[in-house]
């Protein structure tokens, strides 16, 4: 009887540990601030777009990108590749042109190895005299950002793991319970 109670307690602790540790292990970077801020209204274009995340971002060639799209949705205004400093990712921005809503799309490699992407917007109220990047420069940058979050284990893996763990616990309990006097 004691062994069944111990086994049940051990299984409960194991299951709680599995569930409790799954959250931090799958925690992707989250954007905590940006400059310009999301939905900001600015009189002059920023010289840089800077994104701050809650954890360090993995650095490396072509791992992270920031694309700044103009009001027409086509012209790209970033001027170079994204740079990483711990949890801050930034890109220089060309002098902006027409007034209107600019979209900043980003894709970074999270601290846990999964990519995280998103978008924010800001509105330029006073037109500038800048021009977007040449078409050949924008072709490579356009393919670097994407929508959504493609990281983490699928739910079915957790379900199968829980079923296997539960089945092993039941089998062990039956075996131990069957041999008791």
mmCIF file of C-alpha atoms in Angstrom:
data_model
loop_
_atom_site.group_PDB
_atom_site.id
_atom_site.type_symbol
_atom_site.label_atom_id
_atom_site.label_comp_id
_atom_site.label_asym_id
_atom_site.label_seq_id
_atom_site.Cartn_x
_atom_site.Cartn_y
_atom_site.Cartn_z
ATOM 1 C CA UNK A 1 0.000 0.000 0.000
ATOM 2 C CA UNK A 2 2.852 2.364 0.875
ATOM 3 C CA UNK A 3 4.573 1.697 -2.432
ATOM 4 C CA UNK A 4 1.434 2.631 -4.382
ATOM 5 C CA UNK A 5 1.189 5.893 -2.433
ATOM 6 C CA UNK A 6 4.869 6.613 -3.060
ATOM 7 C CA UNK A 7 4.492 5.800 -6.743
ATOM 8 C CA UNK A 8 1.457 8.041 -7.037
ATOM 9 C CA UNK A 9 3.287 10.867 -5.287
ATOM 10 C CA UNK A 10 6.341 10.427 -7.526
ATOM 11 C CA UNK A 11 4.165 10.488 -10.650
ATOM 12 C CA UNK A 12 2.335 13.595 -9.451
ATOM 13 C CA UNK A 13 5.611 15.404 -8.732
ATOM 14 C CA UNK A 14 7.022 14.345 -12.120
ATOM 15 C CA UNK A 15 3.939 15.536 -13.954
ATOM 16 C CA UNK A 16 3.941 18.867 -12.111
ATOM 17 C CA UNK A 17 7.642 19.316 -12.901
ATOM 18 C CA UNK A 18 6.999 18.542 -16.565
ATOM 19 C CA UNK A 19 4.178 21.070 -16.785
ATOM 20 C CA UNK A 20 5.964 23.673 -14.647
ATOM 21 C CA UNK A 21 9.187 23.591 -16.636
ATOM 22 C CA UNK A 22 7.528 23.557 -20.047
ATOM 23 C CA UNK A 23 6.598 27.270 -19.914
ATOM 24 C CA UNK A 24 10.090 28.705 -19.357
ATOM 25 C CA UNK A 25 11.669 26.245 -21.753
ATOM 26 C CA UNK A 26 9.372 27.387 -24.549
ATOM 27 C CA UNK A 27 9.385 31.089 -23.714
ATOM 28 C CA UNK A 28 10.250 33.043 -26.858
ATOM 29 C CA UNK A 29 11.579 36.580 -26.864
ATOM 30 C CA UNK A 30 8.910 39.236 -26.597
ATOM 31 C CA UNK A 31 9.134 42.797 -27.824
ATOM 32 C CA UNK A 32 8.973 45.081 -24.777
ATOM 33 C CA UNK A 33 9.602 48.483 -26.407
ATOM 34 C CA UNK A 34 10.496 50.154 -29.670
ATOM 35 C CA UNK A 35 11.733 53.473 -30.972
ATOM 36 C CA UNK A 36 9.650 54.788 -32.565
ATOM 37 C CA UNK A 37 6.907 53.302 -30.412
ATOM 38 C CA UNK A 38 4.102 51.296 -31.987
ATOM 39 C CA UNK A 39 1.380 53.642 -33.308
ATOM 40 C CA UNK A 40 3.585 56.706 -32.652
ATOM 41 C CA UNK A 41 2.951 59.922 -34.569
ATOM 42 C CA UNK A 42 6.203 61.674 -35.530
ATOM 43 C CA UNK A 43 7.009 64.973 -37.294
ATOM 44 C CA UNK A 44 10.377 63.740 -38.611
ATOM 45 C CA UNK A 45 11.566 60.306 -39.578
ATOM 46 C CA UNK A 46 13.751 58.390 -37.121
ATOM 47 C CA UNK A 47 17.425 57.885 -37.971
ATOM 48 C CA UNK A 48 17.176 54.336 -36.625
ATOM 49 C CA UNK A 49 14.515 51.821 -35.696
ATOM 50 C CA UNK A 50 15.357 50.158 -32.398
ATOM 51 C CA UNK A 51 13.546 47.135 -30.954
ATOM 52 C CA UNK A 52 14.091 46.012 -27.353
ATOM 53 C CA UNK A 53 13.254 42.449 -26.333
ATOM 54 C CA UNK A 54 12.903 40.814 -22.907
ATOM 55 C CA UNK A 55 15.852 38.431 -23.504
ATOM 56 C CA UNK A 56 19.093 38.544 -25.511
ATOM 57 C CA UNK A 57 18.668 37.959 -29.242
ATOM 58 C CA UNK A 58 20.981 35.546 -31.024
ATOM 59 C CA UNK A 59 23.413 37.429 -33.241
ATOM 60 C CA UNK A 60 24.787 36.249 -36.574
ATOM 61 C CA UNK A 61 24.784 37.000 -40.267
ATOM 62 C CA UNK A 62 21.243 37.050 -41.705
ATOM 63 C CA UNK A 63 19.616 35.707 -38.528
ATOM 64 C CA UNK A 64 17.677 38.900 -37.767
ATOM 65 C CA UNK A 65 16.036 41.486 -39.982
ATOM 66 C CA UNK A 66 14.035 44.680 -39.788
ATOM 67 C CA UNK A 67 12.183 45.999 -42.843
ATOM 68 C CA UNK A 68 10.632 49.487 -42.924
ATOM 69 C CA UNK A 69 7.862 49.820 -45.528
ATOM 70 C CA UNK A 70 6.531 53.196 -46.648
ATOM 71 C CA UNK A 71 2.918 54.314 -47.032
ATOM 72 C CA UNK A 72 2.721 52.692 -50.469
ATOM 73 C CA UNK A 73 3.565 49.297 -48.904
ATOM 74 C CA UNK A 74 6.370 48.743 -51.413
ATOM 75 C CA UNK A 75 9.215 51.188 -50.893
ATOM 76 C CA UNK A 76 11.685 50.034 -48.241
ATOM 77 C CA UNK A 77 13.336 52.622 -46.037
ATOM 78 C CA UNK A 78 15.800 50.628 -43.910
ATOM 79 C CA UNK A 79 19.417 51.388 -44.782
ATOM 80 C CA UNK A 80 21.472 48.260 -44.129
ATOM 81 C CA UNK A 81 21.203 45.120 -42.066
ATOM 82 C CA UNK A 82 19.917 44.699 -38.541
ATOM 83 C CA UNK A 83 22.507 44.932 -35.756
ATOM 84 C CA UNK A 84 22.187 43.080 -32.428
ATOM 85 C CA UNK A 85 23.398 44.338 -29.039
ATOM 86 C CA UNK A 86 22.244 41.815 -26.430
ATOM 87 C CA UNK A 87 18.451 42.290 -26.310
ATOM 88 C CA UNK A 88 18.341 45.306 -28.674
ATOM 89 C CA UNK A 89 18.037 44.955 -32.454
ATOM 90 C CA UNK A 90 18.344 48.077 -34.617
ATOM 91 C CA UNK A 91 18.645 49.162 -38.223
ATOM 92 C CA UNK A 92 19.522 52.562 -39.720
ATOM 93 C CA UNK A 93 16.692 54.248 -41.625
ATOM 94 C CA UNK A 94 17.034 56.363 -44.773
ATOM 95 C CA UNK A 95 15.564 59.884 -44.664
ATOM 96 C CA UNK A 96 11.823 59.290 -45.045
ATOM 97 C CA UNK A 97 9.733 60.562 -47.921
ATOM 98 C CA UNK A 98 5.962 60.853 -48.089
ATOM 99 C CA UNK A 99 3.808 61.508 -45.050
ATOM 100 C CA UNK A 100 1.679 58.568 -43.965
ATOM 101 C CA UNK A 101 1.804 55.270 -42.122
ATOM 102 C CA UNK A 102 5.096 53.344 -42.120
ATOM 103 C CA UNK A 103 5.231 49.660 -41.149
ATOM 104 C CA UNK A 104 8.190 48.062 -39.386
ATOM 105 C CA UNK A 105 8.358 44.296 -39.839
ATOM 106 C CA UNK A 106 10.880 42.290 -37.864
ATOM 107 C CA UNK A 107 12.101 38.729 -37.577
ATOM 108 C CA UNK A 108 14.630 37.746 -34.912
ATOM 109 C CA UNK A 109 16.179 34.532 -33.672
ATOM 110 C CA UNK A 110 14.952 34.120 -30.113
ATOM 111 C CA UNK A 111 17.172 33.142 -27.192
ATOM 112 C CA UNK A 112 15.586 29.669 -27.279
ATOM 113 C CA UNK A 113 16.485 29.172 -30.953
ATOM 114 C CA UNK A 114 13.071 29.840 -32.475
ATOM 115 C CA UNK A 115 12.273 32.729 -34.776
ATOM 116 C CA UNK A 116 9.915 35.437 -33.621
ATOM 117 C CA UNK A 117 8.376 37.986 -35.945
ATOM 118 C CA UNK A 118 5.979 40.861 -35.718
ATOM 119 C CA UNK A 119 5.048 44.279 -36.969
ATOM 120 C CA UNK A 120 4.559 47.760 -35.600
ATOM 121 C CA UNK A 121 3.506 51.020 -37.217
ATOM 122 C CA UNK A 122 4.239 54.698 -36.918
ATOM 123 C CA UNK A 123 2.831 57.707 -38.759
ATOM 124 C CA UNK A 124 4.946 60.454 -40.319
ATOM 125 C CA UNK A 125 2.968 63.715 -40.332
ATOM 126 C CA UNK A 126 5.406 65.927 -42.289
ATOM 127 C CA UNK A 127 6.724 64.651 -45.622
ATOM 128 C CA UNK A 128 10.469 64.409 -46.008
ATOM 129 C CA UNK A 129 12.580 64.534 -49.149
ATOM 130 C CA UNK A 130 14.040 61.007 -48.926
ATOM 131 C CA UNK A 131 13.710 58.180 -51.404
ATOM 132 C CA UNK A 132 13.311 54.447 -50.720
ATOM 133 C CA UNK A 133 16.125 51.955 -51.220
ATOM 134 C CA UNK A 134 16.843 50.854 -54.799
ATOM 135 C CA UNK A 135 14.814 47.865 -56.020
ATOM 136 C CA UNK A 136 17.767 45.429 -56.024
ATOM 137 C CA UNK A 137 18.512 46.172 -52.362
ATOM 138 C CA UNK A 138 14.897 45.639 -51.336
ATOM 139 C CA UNK A 139 14.532 42.261 -53.051
ATOM 140 C CA UNK A 140 16.775 40.513 -50.526
ATOM 141 C CA UNK A 141 15.340 42.307 -47.495
ATOM 142 C CA UNK A 142 11.739 41.545 -48.467
ATOM 143 C CA UNK A 143 12.228 37.805 -48.078
ATOM 144 C CA UNK A 144 13.795 38.142 -44.640
ATOM 145 C CA UNK A 145 10.669 38.906 -42.638
ATOM 146 C CA UNK A 146 7.609 36.769 -42.178
ATOM 147 C CA UNK A 147 4.522 36.689 -40.050
ATOM 148 C CA UNK A 148 3.761 34.656 -37.004
ATOM 149 C CA UNK A 149 5.754 32.607 -34.589
ATOM 150 C CA UNK A 150 7.021 29.265 -35.838
ATOM 151 C CA UNK A 151 8.646 28.044 -32.632
ATOM 152 C CA UNK A 152 7.824 25.605 -29.872
ATOM 153 C CA UNK A 153 6.794 21.997 -29.748
ATOM 154 C CA UNK A 154 3.480 21.013 -31.300
ATOM 155 C CA UNK A 155 0.678 20.291 -28.831
ATOM 156 C CA UNK A 156 0.428 16.675 -29.930
ATOM 157 C CA UNK A 157 3.958 16.002 -28.607
ATOM 158 C CA UNK A 158 2.882 17.098 -25.115
ATOM 159 C CA UNK A 159 -0.302 15.020 -25.308
ATOM 160 C CA UNK A 160 1.583 11.880 -26.376
ATOM 161 C CA UNK A 161 4.173 12.472 -23.628
ATOM 162 C CA UNK A 162 1.464 12.845 -20.984
ATOM 163 C CA UNK A 163 -0.350 9.697 -22.179
ATOM 164 C CA UNK A 164 2.889 7.658 -22.155
ATOM 165 C CA UNK A 165 3.767 8.933 -18.681
ATOM 166 C CA UNK A 166 0.281 8.192 -17.377
ATOM 167 C CA UNK A 167 0.283 4.730 -18.976
ATOM 168 C CA UNK A 168 3.676 3.893 -17.461
ATOM 169 C CA UNK A 169 2.433 5.021 -14.050
ATOM 170 C CA UNK A 170 -0.708 2.903 -14.264
ATOM 171 C CA UNK A 171 1.262 -0.151 -15.455
ATOM 172 C CA UNK A 172 3.750 0.250 -12.624
ATOM 173 C CA UNK A 173 0.966 0.717 -10.073
ATOM 174 C CA UNK A 174 -0.811 -2.433 -11.265
ATOM 175 C CA UNK A 175 2.403 -4.450 -11.125
ATOM 176 C CA UNK A 176 3.319 -3.198 -7.673
ATOM 177 C CA UNK A 177 -0.257 -3.550 -6.420
ATOM 178 C CA UNK A 178 -0.581 -7.070 -7.845
ATOM 179 C CA UNK A 179 2.460 -8.376 -5.945
ATOM 180 C CA UNK A 180 1.308 -7.077 -2.551
ATOM 181 C CA UNK A 181 0.103 -9.733 -0.073
#
